[in-house]
Amino acid sequence: MSRIEGLVAEIVDVFGEKTSFISAVYFIKRRFYLFGGALGLIMGLPLRDFFFFLLAGGLTSLAVYASAEHYLFKIDHIFFSSSGRSKREIFGKYYANEIGRGLSLRMTEPENLVGSEGRAIEETRSLFQQRLAVELDREFKRSDWRYFVAACLYCQK
């Protein structure tokens, strides 16, 4: 099972049938300005007032964005607070192997092999483990954990 499929399977395990609704809310959040503009147009055209169109569209866009963001933050909190699914555990389960693989490939490049020629195998292994720990911490901090569940479901499509 690939990395994203396993992660989506865990998300479906936690949320069940709500996954399609989560994807829809994420789509709405990404396109909030279209929904606000459409509602502003619907309200502004009959009144033939451009100011009312802008006001209704702007307020509706802000309301759609804020409510979708609040919902997606709540979904992320539910997912990461369930047992065995902290951010660090999810990162370790689905992303750490890929980062380790990338680091090992970089260490086998010719210029790195020439530099490690005089080292013992144990020393090279410990150097790899040190670099891996630093790389994992850096990637974990760099990862975007906002709307994580919705983004995973959206990328699966």
Backbone as a ProteinNet text record, in pm:
[ID]
protein_1_A
[PRIMARY]
MSRIEGLVAEIVDVFGEKTSFISAVYFIKRRFYLFGGALGLIMGLPLRDFFFFLLAGGLTSLAVYASAEHYLFKIDHIFFSSSGRSKREIFGKYYANEIGRGLSLRMTEPENLVGSEGRAIEETRSLFQQRLAVELDREFKRSDWRYFVAACLYCQK
[TERTIARY]
85.1	0	89.6	60.6	145.3	121.9	208.2	206.6	74.5	26.3	-95.8	-218.9	-218.5	-333.2	-345	-232.8	-236.2	-283.9	-240	-282	-431	-479.7	-621.7	-703.7	-652	-722.2	-736.1	-633.7	-644.2	-746.1	-748.4	-844.3	-986.6	-1008.1	-1140.7	-1178.1	-1080.7	-1106.1	-1158	-1105.5	-1148.6	-1280.6	-1297.5	-1412.9	-1522.2	-1492	-1594.3	-1653.5	-1783.1	-1855.2	-1838.4	-1782.8	-1766.6	-1653.5	-1579.2	-1463.2	-1503.1	-1614.9	-1657.6	-1700.3	-1761.3	-1799.3	-1676.2	-1575.3	-1450.3	-1384.8	-1383.5	-1327.7	-1406.1	-1538.6	-1622	-1595.5	-1581.9	-1552.4	-1415.2	-1319.4	-1186.9	-1192.9	-1271.6	-1289.5	-1354.4	-1456.1	-1523.7	-1427.4	-1343.9	-1248	-1146.2	-1104.8	-1008.1	-1070.4	-1201.7	-1270.8	-1373.6	-1343.3	-1438.8	-1483.2	-1396.1	-1428.6	-1534.5	-1537.3	-1640.2	-1778.3	-1786.8	-1915.6	-1964.5	-1874.2	-1911.6	-1952	-1878.1	-1912.3	-2046.2	-2073	-2200.9	-2317.4	-2303.4	-2411.5	-2428.9	-2318.7	-2327.1	-2394.3	-2365.4	-2428.6	-2578.4	-2614.6	-2756.1	-2830.5	-2766.6	-2832.7	-2823.9	-2717.9	-2697.7	-2769.5	-2789.2	-2855.2	-3000.8	-3082.1	-3221.3	-3230.9	-3139.4	-3143.4	-3072.7	-2997.7	-2921.2	-2832.3	-2764.3	-2677.2	-2539.7	-2439.5	-2304.7	-2241.5	-2266.7	-2211.7	-2265	-2395.9	-2454.1	-2395.7	-2369.7	-2305.3	-2168	-2088.4	-1954.7	-1961.8	-2052.5	-2065.5	-2111.6	-2216	-2267.5	-2165.2	-2099.6	-1998.2	-1880.8	-1833.8	-1721.3	-1754	-1868.8	-1907.6	-1933.7	-1996.3	-2021.4	-1890.4	-1797.3	-1666.5	-1594.6	-1594.8	-1530.3	-1597.6	-1731	-1803.6	-1775.9	-1775.7	-1748.2	-1606.4	-1510.9	-1371.8	-1353	-1406.8	-1388.9	-1455.9	-1576.6	-1644	-1576.5	-1531.7	-1461.9	-1328.9	-1257	-1129.8	-1150.3	-1250.3	-1280.5	-1313.8	-1394.9	-1432.4	-1310.7	-1224.4	-1107.6	-1006.8	-993.3	-907.3	-963.4	-1094.5	-1158.1	-1135.8	-1145.8	-1123.4	-978.9	-882.7	-742.3	-720.1	-781.6	-765.7	-822.6	-938	-997.3	-905.1	-851.7	-765.9	-637.5	-570.4	-441.8	-456	-574.9	-592.6	-641.5	-674	-711.8	-586.2	-604.8	-490.3	-404.5	-273.5	-179.3	-168.8	-221.7	-220.4	-173.8	-70.3	-15	61.9	94	165.2	298.2	368.1	498.6	484.3	381.4	360.8	321.9	235	196.5	317.4	397	516.7	613.7	634.9	725.3	676.6	547.2	490.9	489.6	461.7	440.6	547.3	628.1	723.7	869.5	895.7	1034.1	1113	1051.7	1123.8	1165.8	1080.1	1113.1	1229.1	1230	1338.9	1469.1	1462.9	1580.9	1633.7	1543.2	1583.6	1652.9	1597.6	1659.2	1795.9	1809.4	1938.8	2040.8	2000.6	2095.5	2138.4	2048.2	2086.8	2186.1	2164.7	2259.6	2396.3	2398.1	2526	2601.6	2535.3	2603.9	2644.8	2629.8	2678.4	2831.1	2893.8	3040.3	3120.4	3082.4	3162	3150.8	3036.1	3023.2	3096.9	3101.3	3173.6	3323.8	3373.6	3516.8	3551.9	3462.1	3488.8	3483	3409.1	3396	3482.3	3579.3	3660.9	3743.7	3796.7	3883.2	3808.9	3678.1	3599.8	3563.2	3547.3	3501	3350.8	3300.8	3158.5	3072.6	3115	3038.2	3032.4	3141.1	3145.1	3052.1	3050.4	2961.7	2815.5	2786.5	2648.8	2605.4	2692.3	2655.6	2639.8	2723	2709.4	2576	2538.2	2409.8	2295.1	2301.1	2194.5	2184.5	2298.1	2296.1	2233.4	2276	2218.8	2070.2	2031.1	1890.4	1806.4	1854.4	1780.4	1763.4	1869.2	1861.1	1764.8	1774.2	1687.7	1541.3	1513.8	1376.3	1317.9	1395	1347	1320.1	1409.6	1392.1	1267.6	1248.5	1131.1	1001.5	1005.8	886.1	845.2	942	910.5	866.6	918	885.4	750.5	701	574.5	458.7	362.7	244.1	135.1	104.1	6.6	-132.3	-147.5	-279.6	-362.7	-484.9	-579.1	-520.3	-446.3	-373.9	-469.2	-574.7	-668.9	-735.7	-784	-852.2	-757.2	-635	-538.4	-506.8	-494.5	-469.2	-585	-707.4	-824.2	-834.4	-802	-809	-704	-584.5	-475.6	-503.8	-582.7	-613.3	-698.3	-778	-869.2	-798.4
-117.4	0	123.7	217.2	335.7	425.4	522.2	610.8	684.8	748.1	828.5	740.7	621.9	532.9	483.7	454.5	413.3	525.1	644.8	760.4	787.5	778.2	798.5	688.3	567.1	458.5	488.8	546.8	586.3	697.8	792.5	902.6	849.8	758.2	698.9	617.9	554.7	478.6	569.7	690.7	783.2	850.5	895.2	977.4	904.4	791.9	714.2	787.4	806.2	865.7	1017.3	1079.7	1225.2	1271.5	1179.3	1219.3	1298.1	1263.8	1340.2	1480.5	1496.3	1628.3	1711.6	1647.4	1717.5	1767.6	1684.9	1727.1	1842.9	1839.2	1947.7	2078	2071.6	2192.3	2247.3	2160.1	2206.1	2273.7	2219.2	2281.7	2419.3	2427.4	2555.6	2655.5	2610.4	2700.7	2753.4	2668.7	2710.9	2805.4	2797.9	2880.7	2971.5	3019	3097.9	3224.5	3284.3	3409.4	3389.6	3270.8	3243.7	3235.5	3170.4	3158.1	3292.8	3372.3	3505.9	3594.9	3587.2	3667.2	3627.2	3498	3450.9	3496.2	3483.4	3526.7	3678.2	3751.8	3896.7	3936.8	3864.3	3891.8	3862.6	3753.3	3717.3	3822.4	3872.8	3972.7	4113.5	4143	4278.3	4308.2	4208	4230.9	4277.3	4211.8	4259	4401	4435.9	4569.6	4672.5	4626.3	4712.8	4810.4	4752	4835	4768	4834.1	4778.8	4774.2	4875.7	4877.8	4759.9	4732.5	4619.9	4488.7	4479	4361.2	4339	4444.7	4433	4398.6	4464.5	4439.3	4296.5	4253.1	4116.6	4012.5	4036.2	3942.1	3932.6	4046.2	4046.6	3980.7	4014.7	3954.8	3805.1	3765.9	3623.2	3547.9	3605.3	3541.3	3523.2	3626	3615.3	3509.8	3505.7	3407.5	3265.4	3244.9	3111.5	3068.4	3156.9	3124.7	3092.3	3176.3	3156	3027.6	3000.7	2879.6	2753.5	2757.1	2640.8	2618.1	2725.1	2711.8	2656	2704	2653.8	2504.4	2464.2	2324.1	2236.5	2281.9	2201.6	2192.3	2299.6	2292.6	2192.4	2190.5	2096.5	1952.8	1929.3	1795.6	1750.9	1840.4	1807.5	1775.2	1853.1	1828.9	1692.2	1657.4	1526	1414.3	1428.6	1324.4	1309	1419.2	1410.5	1382.1	1397.4	1364.4	1221.3	1150.4	1010	927.8	813	734.9	684.8	700.4	653.2	741.1	862.1	947.8	1089.5	1101.4	1234.5	1277.3	1403.4	1453.7	1381.9	1360.7	1295.3	1149.8	1080.3	941.4	927.6	1015.7	1014.4	1045.1	1142.4	1177.6	1059.4	995.7	881.2	763.3	742.3	626.4	642.7	763.9	780.7	861.6	937.5	1023.7	996.1	937.7	919.5	826.9	720.6	627.7	694.6	779.4	848.3	946.6	1012.8	1106.1	1029.8	916.4	833	778.2	741.3	691.5	801.3	921.1	1033.5	1067.7	1063.2	1091.9	984.7	859.3	752.8	763.3	806.2	826.9	941.6	1047.6	1160	1120	1031.3	989.3	894.2	836.3	747	818.4	949.4	1024.9	1022.9	1030.4	1014.2	1106.9	1233.7	1324.1	1289.3	1233.8	1191	1059.8	972.4	845.9	869.6	963.7	994.4	1053.8	1136.9	1198.8	1101.2	992	895.6	771.5	779.4	663.5	611.6	699.3	656.1	621.6	635.6	611.2	463.5	424.3	288.2	280.5	159.8	140.5	190.9	165.1	210.3	362.6	426.2	571.8	628.1	564.2	607	588	477.2	452.5	554.7	585.9	685.2	823.6	855.4	982.6	987.1	875.8	868.6	887.8	822.7	836.1	979.7	1046.2	1186	1275.3	1256	1335.2	1307.6	1181.8	1145	1211.7	1213.3	1278.1	1427.7	1491.7	1635	1659.8	1576.9	1591.9	1567.2	1467.2	1439.1	1555	1609.8	1725	1844.7	1869.1	1982.6	1965.1	1846.3	1822	1824.2	1775.2	1777.8	1921.9	2006.5	2147.4	2220	2179.5	2244.9	2201	2086.9	2033.7	2125.8	2134.2	2215.4	2126	2146.1	2062.1	2125.4	2241.7	2304.3	2233.6	2201	2134	2002.8	1931.5	1811.5	1704.4	1676.9	1571	1604.5	1727.1	1767.1	1766.5	1810.8	1812.5	1670.4	1576.2	1436.1	1379	1407.2	1357.9	1422.4	1550.3	1622.7	1572.9	1544.1	1493.9	1353	1276.4	1139.4	1134.4	1237.8	1236.5	1250.1
0	0	0	-85.1	-92.9	28.4	40.4	156.2	169.4	63.7	72.4	90.3	32.2	48.5	192.1	256.2	395.5	486.6	457.6	535.9	517.4	395	368.6	436	439.3	507.9	656.9	717.9	859.1	877.8	786.1	795.3	781.7	687.2	669.4	792.8	855.3	977.5	1088.5	1098.1	1202.5	1167.3	1043.1	1007.6	930.9	872.6	802.5	683.7	684.2	571.7	563	665.2	664	572.7	514.8	434.5	310.1	248.4	130	170.5	286.9	335.2	368.8	425.6	457.9	329	225.9	97	37.6	51.6	-1.2	73.9	204.2	282.6	245.4	222.1	180.9	44.3	-47.4	-178.5	-163.5	-80.5	-56.5	5.5	97.9	161.2	60.4	-31	-132.3	-234.8	-253.6	-352.3	-284.7	-165.6	-87.7	-160.3	-235.6	-303.5	-411.9	-473.4	-574	-511.3	-395.6	-329	-278.2	-222.7	-177.4	-293.5	-403.5	-521.2	-580.3	-585.4	-640.6	-554	-422.6	-334.8	-339.3	-346.4	-359.7	-489.8	-597	-725.3	-719.6	-658.3	-645	-563	-459.5	-375.1	-434.5	-505	-556	-685.5	-770.6	-899.5	-886.3	-805.9	-795.3	-737.9	-651.9	-593.4	-680.4	-777.7	-869.2	-792	-695.1	-611.5	-606.3	-663.5	-667.8	-529.1	-447.6	-311.9	-230.4	-243.3	-171.2	-221.5	-353	-410.6	-348.6	-338.5	-278.5	-131.2	-59.7	84	111	41.3	62.2	18.9	-93	-140.3	-45.3	3.2	96.2	228.2	284.8	412.8	399.5	289.6	267.3	248.2	174.5	154.3	286.8	370	501.4	587.8	585.9	666.7	618.5	487.6	432.7	468.7	451.3	480.9	629.1	716.2	860.8	908.5	861.5	908.1	853.2	728.1	671.8	743.2	771.8	842.3	983.1	1051.3	1186.8	1182	1086.1	1073.1	1043.6	952.6	916.2	1031.1	1108.8	1227.3	1328.1	1342.1	1434.6	1388.5	1257.6	1201.9	1227.5	1203.3	1229.2	1376.2	1463.6	1608	1646	1591.1	1619.6	1570.9	1451.9	1396.4	1476.7	1507	1576.5	1725.4	1781.1	1922	1941.3	1832.3	1845.9	1874.8	1937.6	1984.8	1868.7	1882.2	1782	1659.9	1667.8	1549.4	1582.2	1660.7	1683.2	1558.7	1550.1	1432.3	1415.1	1524.8	1518.3	1473.8	1522.3	1483.1	1336.3	1290.1	1148.2	1061.4	1102.5	1027.2	1022.7	1137.6	1143.1	1061.7	1060.4	991.1	839	790.7	647.4	574.8	647.6	579.3	614.6	729.4	774.9	683.5	636.2	548.2	418.6	366.7	242.5	262.6	375.6	404.5	425.6	495.3	514	382.8	294	162.8	81.9	86.8	15.2	69.9	201.8	263.6	228.6	228.7	194.7	48.6	-38.4	-178.6	-192.1	-115.3	-121.2	-67.6	32.9	90	-2.8	-100.4	-194.2	-322.3	-325.7	-440.9	-440.2	-557.1	-566.4	-475	-465.8	-380.8	-232.9	-190.1	-51	-25.4	-124.7	-109.2	-98.2	-175.6	-170.1	-34.2	20	150.3	266.3	250.9	360.6	339.8	252.3	216.8	334.4	417.3	526.3	654.3	657.1	779.2	792.7	919.2	948	922.5	905.7	877.2	992.3	1116.4	1232.4	1237.9	1203.3	1202.9	1094.9	979.1	871	910.3	976.4	1022.5	1125.9	1220.4	1322.5	1260.4	1162.4	1092	1017.3	955.5	886.5	985.3	1100.5	1200.8	1251.8	1270.3	1314.2	1207.8	1084.6	975.1	958.3	974.5	961.7	1069.9	1191.7	1300.5	1273.6	1227.7	1196.5	1081.6	978.5	860.5	896.1	979.5	1020.9	1100.7	1193.2	1270	1180.1	1087.3	997.4	911	855.6	771.3	852	976	1060.3	1089	1119.1	1146.7	1020.9	907.8	781.2	725.3	770.3	718.2	755.3	665.1	688	746.9	873.4	941.7	943	879.5	873.3	767	800.5	710.1	657.5	740.7	698.2	646.7	722.2	684.6	551.3	539.3	416.1	296.7	317.4	206.9	161.5	254.5	217.2	138	182.1	108.9	-28.1	-36	-163.1	-260.7	-210.3	-297.4	-345.3	-271.4	-309	-435.2	-457.4	-573.1	-703.1
[MASK]
+++++++++++++++++++++++++++++++++++++++++++++++++++++++++++++++++++++++++++++++++++++++++++++++++++++++++++++++++++++++++++++++++++++++++++++++++++++++++++++

